[in-house]
Tab-separated table of N, CA and C in Angstrom:
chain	number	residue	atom	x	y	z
A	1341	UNK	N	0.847	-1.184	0.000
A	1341	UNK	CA	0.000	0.000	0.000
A	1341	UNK	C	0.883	1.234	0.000
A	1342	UNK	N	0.738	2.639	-0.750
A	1342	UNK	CA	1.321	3.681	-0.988
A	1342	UNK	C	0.378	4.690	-1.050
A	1343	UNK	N	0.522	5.433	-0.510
A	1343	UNK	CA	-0.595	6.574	-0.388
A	1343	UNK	C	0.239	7.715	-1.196
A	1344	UNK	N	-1.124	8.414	-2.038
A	1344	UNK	CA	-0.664	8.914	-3.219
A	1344	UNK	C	-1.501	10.308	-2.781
A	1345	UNK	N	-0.253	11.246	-3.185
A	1345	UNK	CA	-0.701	13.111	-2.527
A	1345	UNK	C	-0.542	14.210	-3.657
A	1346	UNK	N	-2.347	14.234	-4.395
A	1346	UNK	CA	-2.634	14.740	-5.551
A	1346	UNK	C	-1.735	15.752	-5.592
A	1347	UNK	N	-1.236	16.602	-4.926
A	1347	UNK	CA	-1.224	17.931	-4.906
A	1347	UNK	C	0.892	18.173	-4.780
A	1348	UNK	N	1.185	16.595	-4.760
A	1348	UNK	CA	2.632	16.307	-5.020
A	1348	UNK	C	3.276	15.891	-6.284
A	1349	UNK	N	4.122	16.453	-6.730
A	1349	UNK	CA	4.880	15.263	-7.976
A	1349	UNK	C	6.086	15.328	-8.246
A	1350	UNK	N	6.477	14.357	-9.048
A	1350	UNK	CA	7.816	14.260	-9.064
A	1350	UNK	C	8.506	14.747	-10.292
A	1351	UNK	N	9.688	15.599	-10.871
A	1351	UNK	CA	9.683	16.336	-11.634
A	1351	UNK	C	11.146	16.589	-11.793
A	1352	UNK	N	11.970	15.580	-13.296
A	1352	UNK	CA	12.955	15.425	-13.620
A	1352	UNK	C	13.727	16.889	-14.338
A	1353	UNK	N	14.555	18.014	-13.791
A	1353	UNK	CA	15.088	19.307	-14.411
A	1353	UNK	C	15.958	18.603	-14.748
A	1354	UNK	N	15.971	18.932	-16.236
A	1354	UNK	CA	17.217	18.864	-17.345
A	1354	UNK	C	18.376	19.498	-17.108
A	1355	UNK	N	19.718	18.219	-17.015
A	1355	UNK	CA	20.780	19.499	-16.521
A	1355	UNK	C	21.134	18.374	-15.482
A	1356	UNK	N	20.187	18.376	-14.478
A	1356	UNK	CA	20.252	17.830	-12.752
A	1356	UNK	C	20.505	16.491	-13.105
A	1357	UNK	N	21.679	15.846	-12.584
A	1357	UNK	CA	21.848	14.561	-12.551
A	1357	UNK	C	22.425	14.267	-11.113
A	1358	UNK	N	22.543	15.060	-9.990
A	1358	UNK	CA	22.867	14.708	-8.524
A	1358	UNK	C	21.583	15.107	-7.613
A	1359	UNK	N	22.133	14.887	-6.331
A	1359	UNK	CA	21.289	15.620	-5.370
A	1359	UNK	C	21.711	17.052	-5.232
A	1360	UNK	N	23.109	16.871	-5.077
A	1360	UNK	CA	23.628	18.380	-4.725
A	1360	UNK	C	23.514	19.265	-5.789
A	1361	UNK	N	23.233	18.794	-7.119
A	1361	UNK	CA	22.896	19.815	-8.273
A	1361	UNK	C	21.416	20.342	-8.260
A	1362	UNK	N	20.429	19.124	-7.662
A	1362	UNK	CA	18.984	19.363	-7.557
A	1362	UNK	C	18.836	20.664	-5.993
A	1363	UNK	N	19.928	20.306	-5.052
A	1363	UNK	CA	19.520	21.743	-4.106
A	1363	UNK	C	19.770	23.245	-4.526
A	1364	UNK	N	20.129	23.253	-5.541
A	1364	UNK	CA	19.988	24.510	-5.905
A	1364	UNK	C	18.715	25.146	-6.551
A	1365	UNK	N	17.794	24.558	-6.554
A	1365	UNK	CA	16.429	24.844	-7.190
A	1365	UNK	C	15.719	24.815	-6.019
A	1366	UNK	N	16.036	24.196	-4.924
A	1366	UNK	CA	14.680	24.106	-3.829
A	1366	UNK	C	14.055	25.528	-3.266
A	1367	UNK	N	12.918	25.696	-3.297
A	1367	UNK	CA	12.121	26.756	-3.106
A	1367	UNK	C	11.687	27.300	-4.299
A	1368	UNK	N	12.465	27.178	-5.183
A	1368	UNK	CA	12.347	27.716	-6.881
A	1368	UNK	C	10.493	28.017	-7.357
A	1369	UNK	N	10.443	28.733	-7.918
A	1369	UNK	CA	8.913	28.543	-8.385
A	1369	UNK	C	8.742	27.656	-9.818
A	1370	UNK	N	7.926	26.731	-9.862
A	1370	UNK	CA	7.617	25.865	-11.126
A	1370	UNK	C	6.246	26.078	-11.882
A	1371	UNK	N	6.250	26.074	-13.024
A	1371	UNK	CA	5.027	26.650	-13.870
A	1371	UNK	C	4.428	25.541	-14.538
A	1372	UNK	N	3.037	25.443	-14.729
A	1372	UNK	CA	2.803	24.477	-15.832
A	1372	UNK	C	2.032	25.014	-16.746
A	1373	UNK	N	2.379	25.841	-17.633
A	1373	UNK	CA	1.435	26.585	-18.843
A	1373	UNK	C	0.485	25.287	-19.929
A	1374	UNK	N	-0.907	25.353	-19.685
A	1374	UNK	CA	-1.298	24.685	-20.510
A	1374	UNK	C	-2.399	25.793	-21.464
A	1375	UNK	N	-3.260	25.622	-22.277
A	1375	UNK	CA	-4.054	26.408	-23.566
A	1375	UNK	C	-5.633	25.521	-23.496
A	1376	UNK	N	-6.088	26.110	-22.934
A	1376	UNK	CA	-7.568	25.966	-22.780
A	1376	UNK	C	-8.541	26.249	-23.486
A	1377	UNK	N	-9.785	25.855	-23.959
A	1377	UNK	CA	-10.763	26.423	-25.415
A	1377	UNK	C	-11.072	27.938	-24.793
A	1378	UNK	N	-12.002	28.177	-23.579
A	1378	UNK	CA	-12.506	29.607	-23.456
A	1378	UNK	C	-11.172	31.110	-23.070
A	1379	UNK	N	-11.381	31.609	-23.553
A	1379	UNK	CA	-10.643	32.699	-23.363
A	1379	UNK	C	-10.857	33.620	-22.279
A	1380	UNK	N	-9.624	33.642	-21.235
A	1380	UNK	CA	-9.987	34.816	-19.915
A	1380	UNK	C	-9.011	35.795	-19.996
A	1381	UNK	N	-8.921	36.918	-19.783
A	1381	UNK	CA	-8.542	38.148	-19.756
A	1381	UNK	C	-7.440	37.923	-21.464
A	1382	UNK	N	-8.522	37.949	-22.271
A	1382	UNK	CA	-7.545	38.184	-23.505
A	1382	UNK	C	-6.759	37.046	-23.910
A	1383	UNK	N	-6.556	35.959	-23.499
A	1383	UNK	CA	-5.524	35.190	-23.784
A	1383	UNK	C	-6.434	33.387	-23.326
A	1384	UNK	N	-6.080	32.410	-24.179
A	1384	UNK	CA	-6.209	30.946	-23.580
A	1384	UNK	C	-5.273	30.312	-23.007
A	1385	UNK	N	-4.124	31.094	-22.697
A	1385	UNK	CA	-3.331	30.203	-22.050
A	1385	UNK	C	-3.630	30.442	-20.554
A	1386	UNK	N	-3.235	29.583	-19.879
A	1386	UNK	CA	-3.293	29.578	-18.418
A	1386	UNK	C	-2.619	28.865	-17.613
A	1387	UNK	N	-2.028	29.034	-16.122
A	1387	UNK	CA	-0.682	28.767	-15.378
A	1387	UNK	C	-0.998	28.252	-14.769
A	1388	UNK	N	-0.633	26.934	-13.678
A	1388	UNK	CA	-0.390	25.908	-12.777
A	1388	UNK	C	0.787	26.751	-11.905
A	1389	UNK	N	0.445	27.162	-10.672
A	1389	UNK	CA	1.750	27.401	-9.953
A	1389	UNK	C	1.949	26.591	-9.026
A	1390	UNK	N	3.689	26.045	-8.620
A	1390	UNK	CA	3.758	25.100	-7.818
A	1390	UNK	C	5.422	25.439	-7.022
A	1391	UNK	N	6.109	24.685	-6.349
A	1391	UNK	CA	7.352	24.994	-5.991
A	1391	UNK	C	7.997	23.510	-5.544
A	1392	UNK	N	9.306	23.978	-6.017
A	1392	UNK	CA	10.195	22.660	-5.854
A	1392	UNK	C	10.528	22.499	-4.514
A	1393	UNK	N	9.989	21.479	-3.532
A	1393	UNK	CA	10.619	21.054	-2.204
A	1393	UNK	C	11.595	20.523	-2.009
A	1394	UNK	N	11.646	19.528	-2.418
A	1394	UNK	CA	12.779	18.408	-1.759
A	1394	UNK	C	13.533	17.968	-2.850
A	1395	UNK	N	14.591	16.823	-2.652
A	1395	UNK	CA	14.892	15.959	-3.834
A	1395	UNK	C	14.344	14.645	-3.263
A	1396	UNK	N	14.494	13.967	-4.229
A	1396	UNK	CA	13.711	12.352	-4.315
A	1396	UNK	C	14.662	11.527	-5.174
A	1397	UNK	N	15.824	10.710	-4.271
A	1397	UNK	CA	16.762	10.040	-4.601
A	1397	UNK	C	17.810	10.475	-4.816
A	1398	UNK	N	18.822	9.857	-5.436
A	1398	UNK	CA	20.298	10.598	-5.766
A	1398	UNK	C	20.330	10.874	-7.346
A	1399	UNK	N	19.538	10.728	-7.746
A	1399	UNK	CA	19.425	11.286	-9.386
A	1399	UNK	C	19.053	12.812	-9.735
A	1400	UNK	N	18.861	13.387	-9.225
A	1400	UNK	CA	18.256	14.897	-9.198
A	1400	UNK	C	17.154	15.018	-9.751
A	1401	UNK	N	15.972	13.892	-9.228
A	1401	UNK	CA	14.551	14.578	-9.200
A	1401	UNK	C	14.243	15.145	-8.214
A	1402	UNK	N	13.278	15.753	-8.602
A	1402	UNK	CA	12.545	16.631	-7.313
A	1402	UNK	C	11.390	16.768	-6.979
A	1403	UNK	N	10.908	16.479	-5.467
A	1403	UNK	CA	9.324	16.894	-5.227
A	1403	UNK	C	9.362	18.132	-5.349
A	1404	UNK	N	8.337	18.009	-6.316
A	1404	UNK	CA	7.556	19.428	-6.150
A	1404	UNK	C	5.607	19.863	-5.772
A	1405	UNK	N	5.329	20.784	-5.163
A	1405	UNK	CA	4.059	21.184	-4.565
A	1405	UNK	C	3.483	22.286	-5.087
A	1406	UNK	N	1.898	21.613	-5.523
A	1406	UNK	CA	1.273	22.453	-6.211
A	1406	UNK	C	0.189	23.363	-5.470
A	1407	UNK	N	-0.482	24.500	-5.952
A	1407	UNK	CA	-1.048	24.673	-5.379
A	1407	UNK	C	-2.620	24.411	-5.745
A	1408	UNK	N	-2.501	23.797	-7.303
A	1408	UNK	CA	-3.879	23.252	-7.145
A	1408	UNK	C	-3.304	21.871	-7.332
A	1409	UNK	N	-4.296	20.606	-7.412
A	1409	UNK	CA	-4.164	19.376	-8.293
A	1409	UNK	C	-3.712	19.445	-9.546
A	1410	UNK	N	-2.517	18.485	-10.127
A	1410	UNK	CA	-1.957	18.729	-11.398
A	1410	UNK	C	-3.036	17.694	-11.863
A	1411	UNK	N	-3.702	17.942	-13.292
A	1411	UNK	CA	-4.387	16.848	-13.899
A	1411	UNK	C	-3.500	16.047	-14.583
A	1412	UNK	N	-4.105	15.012	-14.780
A	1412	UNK	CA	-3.529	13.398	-15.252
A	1412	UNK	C	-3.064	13.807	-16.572
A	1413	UNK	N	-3.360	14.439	-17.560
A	1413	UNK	CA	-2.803	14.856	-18.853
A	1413	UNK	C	-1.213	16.091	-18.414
A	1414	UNK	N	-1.486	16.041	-17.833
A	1414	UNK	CA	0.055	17.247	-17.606
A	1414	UNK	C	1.345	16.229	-17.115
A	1415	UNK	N	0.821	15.252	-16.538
A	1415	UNK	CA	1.946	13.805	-16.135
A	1415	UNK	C	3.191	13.546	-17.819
A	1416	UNK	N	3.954	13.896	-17.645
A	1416	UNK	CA	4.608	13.440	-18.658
A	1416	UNK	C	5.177	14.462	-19.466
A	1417	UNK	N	4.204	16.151	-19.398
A	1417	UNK	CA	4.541	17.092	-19.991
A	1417	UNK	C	5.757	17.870	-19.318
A	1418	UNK	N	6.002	19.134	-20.261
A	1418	UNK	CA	6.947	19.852	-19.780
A	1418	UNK	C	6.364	21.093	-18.719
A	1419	UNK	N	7.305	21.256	-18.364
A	1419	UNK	CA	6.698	22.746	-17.263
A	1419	UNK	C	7.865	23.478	-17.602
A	1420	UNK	N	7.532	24.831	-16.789
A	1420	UNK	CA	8.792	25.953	-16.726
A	1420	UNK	C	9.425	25.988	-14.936
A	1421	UNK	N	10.831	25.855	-15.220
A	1421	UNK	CA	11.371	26.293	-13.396
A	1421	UNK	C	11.967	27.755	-13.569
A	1422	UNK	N	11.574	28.465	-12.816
A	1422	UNK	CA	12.158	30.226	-12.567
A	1422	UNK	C	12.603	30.133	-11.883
A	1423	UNK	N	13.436	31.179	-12.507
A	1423	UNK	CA	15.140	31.145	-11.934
A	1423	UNK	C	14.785	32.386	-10.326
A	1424	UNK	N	13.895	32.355	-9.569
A	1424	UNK	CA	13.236	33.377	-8.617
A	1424	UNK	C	12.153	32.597	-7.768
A	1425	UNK	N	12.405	32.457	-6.194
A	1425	UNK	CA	13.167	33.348	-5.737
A	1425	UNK	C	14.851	33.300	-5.465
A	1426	UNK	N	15.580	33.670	-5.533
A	1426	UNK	CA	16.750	33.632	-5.748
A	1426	UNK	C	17.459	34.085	-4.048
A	1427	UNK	N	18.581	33.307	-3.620
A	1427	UNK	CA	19.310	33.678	-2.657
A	1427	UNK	C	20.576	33.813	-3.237
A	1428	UNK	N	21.089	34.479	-4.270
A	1428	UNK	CA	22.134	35.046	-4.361
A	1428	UNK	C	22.528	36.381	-4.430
């Protein structure tokens, strides 16, 4: 048994192949732009905001937390990571 937390996922950045390469993103903000049929303020595209927590293994994936539910069609897609908020 594994209990599964809609509002978590796991999320491979290109580039990241350690842990210690994946802590440099933690806190980072993550985007998931998808294009929807109705149109709101001028535009069909629309944003998923979420943030990178943790890492998950020694490969440099990363949990990341959304703030809504990611739907089952976005599993597999690409997202955007911003380079903000930044501690340098």
């Amino acid at each position: 048994k594994s209990n599964v937390y809609p509002t978590c996922t796991l999320v491979k950045i290109e580039g990241v192949r350690t842990k210690e390469d994946a802590r440099w993103y933690f806190g980072k903000r993550i985007a998931y732009v998808y294009k929807a049929k109705k149109e709101v303020k001028n535009s069909k595209f629309r944003v998923m905001w979420g943030k990178v927590r943790r890492s998950h293994g020694n490969s440099g994936v990363v949990r990341t937390k959304w703030r809504k539910n990611i739907p089952p069609r976005a599993f597999g897609a690409s997202c955007r990571v911003m380079m903000y908020p930044s501690s340098i």
